[in-house]
JSON list of C-alpha atoms in Angstrom, two decimals:
[
{"chain": "A", "resi": 1, "resn": "MET", "atom": "CA", "xyz": [30.08, -25.64, -4.17]},
{"chain": "A", "resi": 2, "resn": "ARG", "atom": "CA", "xyz": [28.79, -22.20, -3.19]},
{"chain": "A", "resi": 3, "resn": "VAL", "atom": "CA", "xyz": [27.64, -21.40, -6.71]},
{"chain": "A", "resi": 4, "resn": "ASP", "atom": "CA", "xyz": [24.53, -23.54, -6.27]},
{"chain": "A", "resi": 5, "resn": "GLU", "atom": "CA", "xyz": [23.66, -21.79, -3.02]},
{"chain": "A", "resi": 6, "resn": "THR", "atom": "CA", "xyz": [24.11, -18.36, -4.57]},
{"chain": "A", "resi": 7, "resn": "SER", "atom": "CA", "xyz": [22.07, -19.33, -7.61]},
{"chain": "A", "resi": 8, "resn": "LEU", "atom": "CA", "xyz": [19.28, -20.65, -5.41]},
{"chain": "A", "resi": 9, "resn": "SER", "atom": "CA", "xyz": [19.33, -17.52, -3.26]},
{"chain": "A", "resi": 10, "resn": "CYS", "atom": "CA", "xyz": [19.10, -15.33, -6.35]},
{"chain": "A", "resi": 11, "resn": "HIS", "atom": "CA", "xyz": [16.20, -17.37, -7.70]},
{"chain": "A", "resi": 12, "resn": "VAL", "atom": "CA", "xyz": [14.39, -17.20, -4.37]},
{"chain": "A", "resi": 13, "resn": "VAL", "atom": "CA", "xyz": [14.85, -13.43, -4.19]},
{"chain": "A", "resi": 14, "resn": "TRP", "atom": "CA", "xyz": [13.62, -12.99, -7.75]},
{"chain": "A", "resi": 15, "resn": "GLY", "atom": "CA", "xyz": [10.64, -15.24, -7.06]},
{"chain": "A", "resi": 16, "resn": "LEU", "atom": "CA", "xyz": [9.73, -13.26, -3.96]},
{"chain": "A", "resi": 17, "resn": "THR", "atom": "CA", "xyz": [10.10, -9.91, -5.70]},
{"chain": "A", "resi": 18, "resn": "ASP", "atom": "CA", "xyz": [8.21, -11.18, -8.72]}
]
C-alpha cells in the first residue's frame, strides 16, 4: 500500500509549494 504514501507525499509537497 505505497500508493497512499505517495499520494500523501504529493499532497504535502503541493501544499508546501502552494
